[in-house]
Short mmCIF file of C-alpha atoms and ligand atoms in Angstrom, two decimals:
data_model
loop_
_atom_site.label_atom_id
_atom_site.label_comp_id
_atom_site.label_asym_id
_atom_site.label_seq_id
_atom_site.Cartn_x
_atom_site.Cartn_y
_atom_site.Cartn_z
CA MET A 1 127.35 119.99 99.50
CA ASN A 2 126.27 117.07 101.62
CA ALA A 3 126.67 113.51 100.33
CA PRO A 4 123.52 112.49 98.47
CA LEU A 5 121.01 110.55 100.53
CA THR A 6 119.62 107.14 99.59
CA LEU A 7 116.91 107.66 96.96
CA GLN A 8 118.09 111.14 96.22
CA ARG A 9 117.96 111.70 92.43
CA ASP A 10 119.41 114.71 90.69
CA ARG A 11 117.65 114.14 87.31
CA ALA A 12 114.04 114.55 86.34
CA LEU A 13 111.99 111.66 85.03
CA LEU A 14 110.70 112.12 81.50
CA ASP A 15 109.32 109.24 79.44
CA GLY A 16 111.10 106.63 81.53
CA ARG A 17 114.49 108.32 81.38
CA TRP A 18 116.31 110.27 84.08
CA LEU A 19 117.36 113.50 82.36
CA ALA A 20 119.07 116.84 82.86
CA ALA A 21 117.47 120.00 81.49
CA ASP A 22 117.95 120.54 77.74
CA ASP A 23 120.23 123.47 78.44
CA GLY A 24 121.89 121.83 81.48
CA ARG A 25 120.67 124.47 83.91
CA THR A 26 119.94 123.43 87.52
CA LEU A 27 118.06 124.56 90.57
CA ASP A 28 119.62 124.57 94.03
CA VAL A 29 117.81 122.79 96.87
CA GLU A 30 118.67 123.94 100.39
CA ASP A 31 118.17 122.42 103.82
CA PRO A 32 115.96 125.03 105.58
CA ALA A 33 117.41 124.05 108.98
CA SER A 34 121.02 124.78 108.13
CA GLY A 35 120.89 126.70 104.85
CA GLU A 36 123.35 124.14 103.41
CA LEU A 37 123.06 123.12 99.79
CA LEU A 38 121.38 119.73 99.73
CA GLY A 39 121.74 119.20 96.01
CA GLN A 40 120.60 120.29 92.58
CA VAL A 41 117.83 119.29 90.21
CA PRO A 42 117.25 120.11 86.53
CA LEU A 43 115.76 123.54 85.79
CA MET A 44 113.38 122.40 83.07
CA GLY A 45 110.96 124.51 81.10
CA ALA A 46 108.30 124.46 78.37
CA ALA A 47 110.20 122.32 75.81
CA GLU A 48 110.73 119.43 78.18
CA THR A 49 107.13 119.75 79.35
CA ALA A 50 105.79 119.51 75.81
CA ARG A 51 107.84 116.29 75.32
CA ALA A 52 106.55 114.89 78.59
CA ILE A 53 102.94 115.58 77.52
CA ALA A 54 103.48 113.75 74.22
CA ALA A 55 105.06 110.84 76.01
CA ALA A 56 102.09 110.72 78.49
CA GLU A 57 99.67 110.60 75.61
CA ARG A 58 101.53 107.67 74.05
CA ALA A 59 101.55 105.84 77.38
CA TRP A 60 97.84 106.45 77.93
CA GLY A 61 96.38 103.92 75.41
CA PRO A 62 98.06 100.74 76.67
CA TRP A 63 97.53 101.83 80.33
CA ARG A 64 93.80 102.51 80.00
CA ARG A 65 93.33 99.15 78.28
CA ARG A 66 94.99 97.27 81.16
CA PRO A 67 92.36 95.74 83.40
CA ALA A 68 91.87 97.80 86.61
CA LYS A 69 92.96 94.78 88.65
CA GLU A 70 96.40 94.83 86.99
CA ARG A 71 96.75 98.58 87.45
CA ALA A 72 95.84 98.02 91.12
CA ALA A 73 98.47 95.33 91.56
CA LEU A 74 101.16 97.72 90.24
CA LEU A 75 99.98 100.45 92.60
CA ARG A 76 100.04 98.08 95.53
CA ARG A 77 103.69 97.14 94.74
CA TRP A 78 104.48 100.89 94.69
CA HIS A 79 102.69 101.28 98.05
CA GLU A 80 104.73 98.49 99.56
CA LEU A 81 108.02 99.96 98.25
CA VAL A 82 107.14 103.38 99.67
CA LEU A 83 106.53 101.86 103.09
CA ALA A 84 109.65 99.73 102.90
CA HIS A 85 111.64 102.93 102.33
CA THR A 86 110.01 104.89 105.12
CA GLU A 87 113.30 105.85 106.81
CA ALA A 88 115.04 107.01 103.62
CA LEU A 89 112.01 108.97 102.46
CA ALA A 90 111.46 110.57 105.92
CA GLU A 91 115.05 111.63 106.17
CA LEU A 92 115.06 113.12 102.70
CA MET A 93 111.85 114.95 103.50
CA THR A 94 113.15 116.38 106.76
CA ARG A 95 116.34 117.49 105.03
CA GLU A 96 114.58 119.44 102.28
CA GLN A 97 111.43 120.49 104.11
CA GLY A 98 112.43 120.82 107.73
CA LYS A 99 109.63 119.00 109.53
CA PRO A 100 110.57 116.80 112.50
CA LEU A 101 111.50 113.27 111.55
CA ALA A 102 108.53 111.83 113.47
CA GLU A 103 106.15 113.97 111.39
CA ALA A 104 108.02 113.02 108.20
CA ARG A 105 107.58 109.33 109.01
CA GLY A 106 103.90 110.04 109.60
CA GLU A 107 103.67 111.68 106.22
CA VAL A 108 105.28 108.69 104.46
CA ALA A 109 102.52 106.49 105.94
CA TYR A 110 99.84 109.04 105.02
CA ALA A 111 101.19 109.37 101.46
CA ALA A 112 101.38 105.60 101.03
CA ALA A 113 97.80 105.27 102.31
CA PHE A 114 96.48 107.21 99.31
CA ILE A 115 98.23 104.78 96.95
CA GLU A 116 96.68 101.78 98.71
CA TRP A 117 93.23 103.38 98.87
CA PHE A 118 93.06 104.37 95.22
CA ALA A 119 94.50 101.02 94.09
CA GLU A 120 91.33 99.60 95.59
CA GLU A 121 89.00 102.35 94.39
CA GLY A 122 90.29 101.95 90.81
CA LYS A 123 88.63 98.56 90.74
CA ARG A 124 85.27 100.06 91.64
CA LEU A 125 84.68 102.54 88.84
CA TYR A 126 81.23 101.07 88.31
CA GLY A 127 78.96 102.13 85.49
CA GLU A 128 75.16 102.21 85.35
CA THR A 129 72.25 101.02 83.29
CA ILE A 130 69.27 103.33 82.94
CA PRO A 131 65.70 102.08 82.29
CA SER A 132 64.94 103.33 78.83
CA PRO A 133 61.87 105.42 77.96
CA LEU A 134 61.82 103.62 74.51
CA ALA A 135 61.26 99.89 74.15
CA ASP A 136 64.01 99.23 71.59
CA ARG A 137 66.75 100.95 73.56
CA ARG A 138 69.21 100.15 76.26
CA LEU A 139 71.01 103.07 78.02
CA LEU A 140 74.39 102.62 79.67
CA VAL A 141 76.81 104.87 81.50
CA LEU A 142 80.57 104.20 81.53
CA ARG A 143 83.15 105.98 83.64
CA GLU A 144 86.31 106.33 81.61
CA PRO A 145 89.78 107.79 82.25
CA ILE A 146 89.92 111.49 81.39
CA GLY A 147 93.31 111.51 79.66
CA VAL A 148 96.60 113.23 80.35
CA CYS A 149 96.66 114.69 83.83
CA ALA A 150 99.03 117.21 85.43
CA ALA A 151 99.70 118.00 89.10
CA ILE A 152 101.40 121.06 90.51
CA THR A 153 102.20 120.52 94.23
CA PRO A 154 103.45 122.50 97.24
CA TRP A 155 106.38 122.06 99.59
CA ASN A 156 104.52 121.56 102.89
CA PHE A 157 103.63 117.90 102.30
CA PRO A 158 106.24 116.87 99.72
CA LEU A 159 104.91 113.28 99.35
CA ALA A 160 101.25 113.26 100.32
CA MET A 161 100.18 116.13 98.08
CA ILE A 162 101.61 114.09 95.21
CA THR A 163 100.21 110.65 95.98
CA ARG A 164 96.67 111.96 96.54
CA LYS A 165 96.71 113.19 92.95
CA VAL A 166 98.92 110.60 91.23
CA ALA A 167 97.27 107.53 92.76
CA PRO A 168 93.71 108.27 91.67
CA ALA A 169 94.94 109.38 88.24
CA LEU A 170 96.84 106.15 87.65
CA ALA A 171 94.24 103.92 89.23
CA ALA A 172 91.56 105.35 86.97
CA GLY A 173 93.70 104.68 83.88
CA ASN A 174 95.46 108.01 83.21
CA PRO A 175 99.05 109.14 82.89
CA ILE A 176 100.12 112.10 85.04
CA ILE A 177 102.92 114.68 85.02
CA VAL A 178 103.99 116.19 88.32
CA LYS A 179 105.70 119.47 88.87
CA PRO A 180 106.79 119.48 92.54
CA ALA A 181 107.57 122.66 94.46
CA GLU A 182 111.09 124.10 93.93
CA ALA A 183 111.89 123.65 97.66
CA THR A 184 111.08 119.95 97.80
CA PRO A 185 111.79 118.16 94.49
CA PHE A 186 113.83 115.32 95.99
CA SER A 187 110.87 113.70 97.73
CA ALA A 188 108.93 113.75 94.44
CA LEU A 189 111.82 112.23 92.48
CA ALA A 190 112.27 109.53 95.10
CA LEU A 191 108.64 108.66 94.84
CA ALA A 192 108.95 108.38 91.09
CA ALA A 193 112.08 106.19 91.45
CA LEU A 194 110.07 103.77 93.62
CA ALA A 195 107.18 103.75 91.10
CA GLU A 196 109.73 102.80 88.43
CA GLN A 197 111.07 100.09 90.71
CA ALA A 198 107.51 98.83 91.16
CA GLY A 199 107.33 98.32 87.39
CA LEU A 200 105.20 101.26 86.32
CA PRO A 201 105.68 101.65 82.56
CA ALA A 202 107.49 104.70 81.11
CA GLY A 203 105.45 107.89 80.58
CA LEU A 204 102.74 107.16 83.15
CA LEU A 205 104.34 109.05 86.02
CA GLN A 206 106.73 111.82 85.01
CA VAL A 207 108.30 114.33 87.32
CA LEU A 208 109.55 117.63 85.88
CA THR A 209 111.51 119.92 88.15
CA GLY A 210 112.20 123.49 87.29
CA ASP A 211 110.63 126.78 86.35
CA PRO A 212 107.02 126.95 87.65
CA LYS A 213 105.90 129.59 85.16
CA ALA A 214 107.32 127.79 82.11
CA ILE A 215 106.25 124.28 83.12
CA GLY A 216 102.85 125.48 84.42
CA GLY A 217 102.41 127.58 81.30
CA GLU A 218 102.84 124.57 78.96
CA LEU A 219 100.77 122.27 81.17
CA THR A 220 97.85 124.68 81.01
CA ARG A 221 98.27 125.81 77.34
CA ASN A 222 98.58 122.37 75.87
CA PRO A 223 95.21 120.92 74.78
CA THR A 224 96.40 117.34 75.32
CA VAL A 225 96.39 117.90 79.08
CA ARG A 226 92.76 117.26 80.10
CA LYS A 227 93.02 117.72 83.80
CA LEU A 228 95.04 119.81 86.18
CA SER A 229 95.17 119.30 89.92
CA PHE A 230 96.85 122.04 91.94
CA THR A 231 97.58 122.49 95.60
CA GLY A 232 99.02 125.82 96.63
CA SER A 233 98.23 129.48 97.10
CA THR A 234 94.92 130.99 96.05
CA ALA A 235 96.82 133.54 93.91
CA VAL A 236 98.53 130.86 91.84
CA GLY A 237 95.33 128.80 91.74
CA ARG A 238 93.45 131.72 90.25
CA LEU A 239 96.12 132.15 87.64
CA LEU A 240 96.12 128.49 86.62
CA TYR A 241 92.30 128.48 86.48
CA ALA A 242 92.49 131.46 84.03
CA GLN A 243 95.27 129.81 82.02
CA SER A 244 93.20 126.65 81.73
CA ALA A 245 90.08 128.37 80.46
CA PRO A 246 91.00 128.44 76.73
CA THR A 247 91.32 124.65 76.63
CA ILE A 248 88.44 124.03 79.16
CA LYS A 249 90.43 121.69 81.39
CA LYS A 250 88.93 119.94 84.34
CA LEU A 251 90.42 121.48 87.45
CA SER A 252 90.95 120.43 91.07
CA LEU A 253 92.14 123.29 93.23
CA GLU A 254 93.13 122.94 96.83
CA LEU A 255 94.01 126.51 97.85
CA GLY A 256 94.47 128.63 100.95
CA GLY A 257 92.47 128.44 104.13
CA ASN A 258 91.81 130.67 107.12
CA ALA A 259 90.62 127.96 109.56
CA PRO A 260 88.64 129.02 112.59
CA PHE A 261 89.04 126.95 115.76
CA ILE A 262 86.21 127.63 118.19
CA VAL A 263 86.26 126.71 121.86
CA PHE A 264 82.77 126.97 123.38
CA GLU A 265 82.20 127.44 127.10
CA ASP A 266 81.08 123.80 127.50
CA ALA A 267 84.21 122.36 125.83
CA ASP A 268 86.61 119.92 127.49
CA LEU A 269 89.46 122.49 127.73
CA ASP A 270 92.25 119.98 127.99
CA ALA A 271 91.05 118.25 124.85
CA ALA A 272 90.67 121.60 123.12
CA VAL A 273 94.26 122.56 124.05
CA GLU A 274 95.54 119.24 122.72
CA GLY A 275 93.52 119.73 119.50
CA ALA A 276 94.76 123.29 119.05
CA MET A 277 98.38 122.17 119.48
CA LEU A 278 97.95 119.54 116.75
CA SER A 279 96.00 121.71 114.44
CA LYS A 280 98.09 124.87 114.86
CA PHE A 281 101.64 123.72 115.44
CA ARG A 282 101.92 120.63 113.24
CA ASN A 283 104.55 121.27 110.52
CA ALA A 284 105.33 124.57 112.32
CA GLY A 285 101.93 125.87 111.37
CA GLN A 286 102.60 125.37 107.67
CA THR A 287 99.51 123.44 106.50
CA CYS A 288 96.47 124.73 104.73
CA VAL A 289 94.23 123.22 107.48
CA CYS A 290 96.12 124.76 110.41
CA ALA A 291 93.95 126.69 112.85
CA ASN A 292 94.51 130.30 111.89
CA ARG A 293 92.00 132.02 114.21
CA ILE A 294 91.28 130.62 117.62
CA TYR A 295 87.99 131.90 119.05
CA VAL A 296 87.46 131.22 122.81
CA HIS A 297 84.26 131.94 124.76
CA GLU A 298 84.80 134.77 127.26
CA ARG A 299 83.92 132.50 130.21
CA VAL A 300 86.80 130.13 129.50
CA TYR A 301 89.16 132.52 127.76
CA ALA A 302 91.64 132.98 130.61
CA ALA A 303 91.75 129.32 131.53
CA PHE A 304 92.27 128.20 127.88
CA ALA A 305 94.88 130.87 127.25
CA ASP A 306 96.87 129.76 130.33
CA LYS A 307 96.74 126.08 129.35
CA LEU A 308 97.63 126.72 125.70
CA ALA A 309 100.51 129.09 126.60
CA ALA A 310 101.85 126.43 128.98
CA ALA A 311 101.73 123.72 126.28
CA VAL A 312 103.29 125.95 123.64
CA SER A 313 106.14 127.01 125.95
CA ARG A 314 107.10 123.34 126.26
CA LEU A 315 107.48 122.79 122.47
CA VAL A 316 111.00 121.73 121.55
CA VAL A 317 112.34 123.70 118.56
CA GLY A 318 115.34 122.52 116.54
CA ASN A 319 116.64 120.66 113.54
CA GLY A 320 114.00 118.08 112.64
CA LEU A 321 116.62 115.38 112.40
CA GLU A 322 117.35 115.61 116.14
CA ALA A 323 115.50 113.35 118.53
CA GLY A 324 112.68 115.01 120.52
CA VAL A 325 112.29 118.00 118.25
CA GLN A 326 108.66 119.00 117.79
CA GLN A 327 109.04 122.13 115.67
CA GLY A 328 111.55 122.48 112.84
CA PRO A 329 112.47 125.56 110.84
CA LEU A 330 110.04 127.41 108.61
CA ILE A 331 110.57 126.84 104.90
CA ASN A 332 112.36 130.13 104.04
CA ALA A 333 113.01 133.71 105.06
CA ALA A 334 109.79 134.99 103.47
CA ALA A 335 107.75 132.65 105.69
CA LEU A 336 109.43 134.14 108.79
CA ALA A 337 108.78 137.67 107.60
CA LYS A 338 105.06 136.94 107.25
CA VAL A 339 104.78 135.63 110.84
CA GLU A 340 106.73 138.61 112.11
CA ALA A 341 104.51 141.01 110.17
CA HIS A 342 101.36 139.41 111.63
CA ILE A 343 102.71 139.67 115.14
CA ALA A 344 103.85 143.29 114.71
CA ASP A 345 100.48 144.27 113.24
CA ALA A 346 98.52 142.56 116.03
CA VAL A 347 100.72 143.93 118.84
CA GLY A 348 100.50 147.41 117.27
CA LEU A 349 96.71 147.15 117.52
CA GLY A 350 96.65 146.00 121.12
CA ALA A 351 97.32 142.24 121.19
CA ARG A 352 99.45 140.72 124.04
CA VAL A 353 102.24 138.22 123.54
CA LEU A 354 101.72 135.31 125.94
CA VAL A 355 104.59 133.13 124.63
CA GLY A 356 107.24 133.56 121.95
CA GLY A 357 106.72 136.47 119.58
CA ALA A 358 110.16 136.61 117.91
CA ARG A 359 112.75 134.74 115.91
CA HIS A 360 114.32 131.82 117.76
CA ALA A 361 117.80 131.97 119.22
CA LEU A 362 118.80 129.16 116.82
CA GLY A 363 118.69 131.81 114.07
CA GLY A 364 118.16 131.02 110.38
CA ASN A 365 114.62 129.99 109.62
CA PHE A 366 113.70 129.16 113.21
CA PHE A 367 110.81 131.00 114.85
CA GLN A 368 109.48 130.78 118.43
CA PRO A 369 106.09 129.10 118.84
CA THR A 370 103.88 132.04 119.67
CA VAL A 371 100.51 132.69 121.38
CA LEU A 372 98.84 136.09 121.16
CA ALA A 373 95.92 137.17 123.37
CA ASP A 374 93.34 139.92 122.90
CA VAL A 375 93.31 139.53 119.14
CA THR A 376 90.47 141.31 117.28
CA PRO A 377 88.94 141.19 113.79
CA ALA A 378 90.76 144.42 112.93
CA MET A 379 94.12 142.66 112.84
CA ALA A 380 95.72 141.11 109.74
CA VAL A 381 95.74 137.61 111.28
CA ALA A 382 91.93 137.66 111.18
CA ARG A 383 91.97 137.98 107.37
CA GLU A 384 95.17 136.33 106.20
CA GLU A 385 96.61 132.87 106.57
CA THR A 386 99.77 133.13 108.68
CA PHE A 387 101.20 129.75 107.65
CA GLY A 388 103.51 129.74 110.72
CA PRO A 389 103.63 128.94 114.39
CA LEU A 390 101.38 131.75 115.64
CA ALA A 391 98.20 131.07 117.62
CA PRO A 392 96.01 134.22 117.92
CA LEU A 393 93.27 134.09 120.56
CA PHE A 394 90.04 135.98 119.84
CA ARG A 395 87.29 136.39 122.45
CA PHE A 396 83.58 135.83 121.79
CA GLY A 397 80.29 136.01 123.73
CA SER A 398 77.59 134.22 121.68
CA ASP A 399 77.22 131.38 119.14
CA ALA A 400 75.74 133.76 116.54
CA GLU A 401 78.64 136.15 116.92
CA VAL A 402 81.36 133.52 116.58
CA ILE A 403 79.69 131.81 113.62
CA ALA A 404 79.45 135.14 111.82
CA GLN A 405 83.12 135.86 112.52
CA ALA A 406 84.19 132.37 111.56
CA ASN A 407 82.41 132.66 108.18
CA ALA A 408 83.65 136.21 107.48
CA THR A 409 86.38 135.16 105.07
CA GLU A 410 86.60 134.33 101.37
CA TYR A 411 88.15 130.99 102.38
CA GLY A 412 86.29 127.83 103.32
CA LEU A 413 88.67 124.89 103.75
CA ALA A 414 88.92 123.47 107.33
CA SER A 415 87.19 124.59 110.55
CA TYR A 416 87.19 123.14 114.05
CA PHE A 417 85.12 123.51 117.17
CA TYR A 418 84.90 122.04 120.66
CA SER A 419 81.62 121.57 122.45
CA ARG A 420 79.82 118.74 124.31
CA ASP A 421 76.28 119.91 123.60
CA ILE A 422 74.78 117.72 120.86
CA GLY A 423 72.26 120.39 119.75
CA ARG A 424 74.97 123.03 119.47
CA ILE A 425 77.26 120.52 117.65
CA TRP A 426 74.71 120.06 114.83
CA ARG A 427 73.77 123.72 114.65
CA VAL A 428 77.36 124.93 114.44
CA ALA A 429 78.53 122.15 112.08
CA GLU A 430 75.74 123.05 109.64
CA ALA A 431 76.29 126.84 109.96
CA LEU A 432 80.04 126.76 109.24
CA GLU A 433 80.74 127.54 105.52
CA TYR A 434 83.62 125.11 105.20
CA GLY A 435 84.42 121.99 103.28
CA MET A 436 85.60 120.24 106.43
CA VAL A 437 84.62 120.52 110.07
CA GLY A 438 86.59 118.95 112.95
CA ILE A 439 84.37 118.47 115.97
CA ASN A 440 86.24 117.90 119.22
CA THR A 441 89.38 117.09 117.18
CA GLY A 442 92.23 119.07 115.64
CA LEU A 443 93.23 116.37 113.18
CA ILE A 444 90.89 115.58 110.26
CA SER A 445 92.95 114.37 107.33
CA ASN A 446 93.06 110.75 106.19
CA GLU A 447 92.86 108.91 102.92
CA VAL A 448 89.28 107.67 103.32
CA ALA A 449 87.60 111.07 103.83
CA PRO A 450 86.95 113.83 101.21
CA PHE A 451 89.44 116.65 101.65
CA GLY A 452 88.67 120.00 100.04
CA GLY A 453 87.20 123.42 100.38
CA VAL A 454 84.32 125.69 99.41
CA LYS A 455 84.36 129.36 98.39
CA GLN A 456 87.88 130.53 97.32
CA SER A 457 89.54 127.58 99.00
CA GLY A 458 89.06 125.57 95.86
CA LEU A 459 87.30 122.95 93.70
CA GLY A 460 87.07 119.18 93.93
CA ARG A 461 87.86 116.68 96.68
CA GLU A 462 90.91 114.53 97.31
CA GLY A 463 90.98 111.16 99.02
CA ALA A 464 87.85 109.14 99.71
CA ARG A 465 85.48 107.67 97.15
CA GLN A 466 85.07 111.21 95.74
CA GLY A 467 88.80 111.64 95.08
CA ILE A 468 88.80 109.53 91.90
CA GLU A 469 85.86 111.35 90.37
CA ASP A 470 87.95 114.19 89.02
CA TYR A 471 90.05 111.74 87.04
CA VAL A 472 87.18 110.10 85.16
CA VAL A 473 84.63 111.29 82.61
CA THR A 474 81.15 110.00 82.15
CA LYS A 475 80.23 108.40 78.83
CA TYR A 476 76.64 107.63 77.93
CA LEU A 477 75.83 104.89 75.41
CA ALA A 478 72.36 104.84 73.76
CA MET A 479 71.90 101.48 72.02
CA ALA A 480 68.92 101.53 69.67
CA GLY A 481 67.31 99.13 67.19
CA LEU A 482 67.37 96.21 69.55
P1 ADP B 501 103.54 128.66 98.29
O1 ADP B 501 103.30 130.15 98.52
O2 ADP B 501 103.05 127.84 99.34
O3 ADP B 501 104.91 128.34 97.77
P2 ADP B 501 102.58 128.51 95.58
O4 ADP B 501 101.19 128.60 95.17
O5 ADP B 501 103.50 129.65 95.21
O6 ADP B 501 102.52 128.31 97.14
O7 ADP B 501 103.26 127.16 95.13
C1 ADP B 501 102.61 125.98 94.96
C2 ADP B 501 103.10 125.34 93.69
O8 ADP B 501 102.76 126.22 92.62
C3 ADP B 501 104.61 125.15 93.61
O9 ADP B 501 104.87 123.92 92.94
C4 ADP B 501 105.04 126.30 92.77
O10 ADP B 501 106.25 126.06 92.08
C5 ADP B 501 103.90 126.39 91.81
N1 ADP B 501 103.79 127.71 91.13
C6 ADP B 501 104.08 128.95 91.62
N2 ADP B 501 103.83 129.90 90.68
C7 ADP B 501 103.37 129.24 89.57
C8 ADP B 501 102.93 129.68 88.27
N3 ADP B 501 102.92 130.93 87.92
N4 ADP B 501 102.50 128.69 87.37
C9 ADP B 501 102.53 127.40 87.74
N5 ADP B 501 102.92 126.96 88.95
C10 ADP B 501 103.34 127.85 89.89
#
């Protein structure tokens, strides 16, 4: 096992104490680049979760009574500590997740930005007064914290998927329990250690590592938990939605996507290639907003394919800790198998490999950045999210045809298109059935804009002014006899 990194914690945080699992069991965490054991974290289950929920409920009262300005000050201290530990957090993230160090540093800044943003938004949970229909009455609306919150988060953004849930929960006056992904618990624990250092009282942010079914089972079953925010696969999202039905919890779900990326014939092709590189190959294609289907107009198809293939062939693959690396390993063997299956299916049905197409010579979890041409709607990549470094190029002839194809999916998270015609820009932006549309850009995420999907990509929005709404409830006061 490697020597522990700065900020690496091998205990979970429950009610202000760093604890092992009740039965002492642990979970191994591996470096996806080398397969080496990075460390172990507690394998907790339902019993620890029930105790964390009780602790959160105890912590709630004093926290909700604190003025929003004081809560904001604490969050700002946490924000500053996160930024001050950028290098340690980025290295820990690259070690457990695999992304290149430059991307990991970028994620630390992105994650911290949510804390800063919601520290501010927490001070602006304004109420309302309503003109009364009766003379002796005054009608008021308050926005109050919802209660004990829970977050179940994925491995692809080990810090940011946590702060975009935890920061609005805390800022609005709620405690929150986080169950991070099994592959990336160290980033979550490091974040909690910094929150503790910032002076956040016990029980407000708890991090439980361990068995997803047991922890998720208790978080959904327990009536004290009033809100669950989940980012992950649509299959698990559906399950958690069903499990939350008996106790009518408020849910935020940020699920799978199948993002179309459309290049119209009037696009700036170099800009479109640059956007496609960012959207498709960031984090080795492992983001829920990665371009999954690239549609190129038949008049510019060959030129775009040549330019994209050239850019992709220049990507430097390797261990994310090494300088200059642009694509790290995939998270695990199953992720590689999915990319391979999509390529085999497409090639079997007539697609051509322009670049890559196979596992990388580095072995392990490394895969070659790949571009496929002549991809059709009959192929699996048209329907399923690859979640890997595979760019499939579809050909289209008309706006109506490409819009119909782009919308022919049960998903509706991110979409992208490139055009310079202002009329077309409005028509297409309005016709795309997606929660987010990138127009002449491949990069849309930031803390100030509402991130989320429609259709089976989920419920709720994260970031922005909207991102705190899911953590508050509306209370109406009717004052009579005045
Ligand atoms: P991925 O395929 O990207 O790993 P998942 O949806 O499986 O996506 O994982 C996202 C998060 O959901 C992780 O924290 C994982 O541990 C958790 N998870 C997986 N299965 C369950 C479950 N049955 N109940 C609760 N959480 C789960």
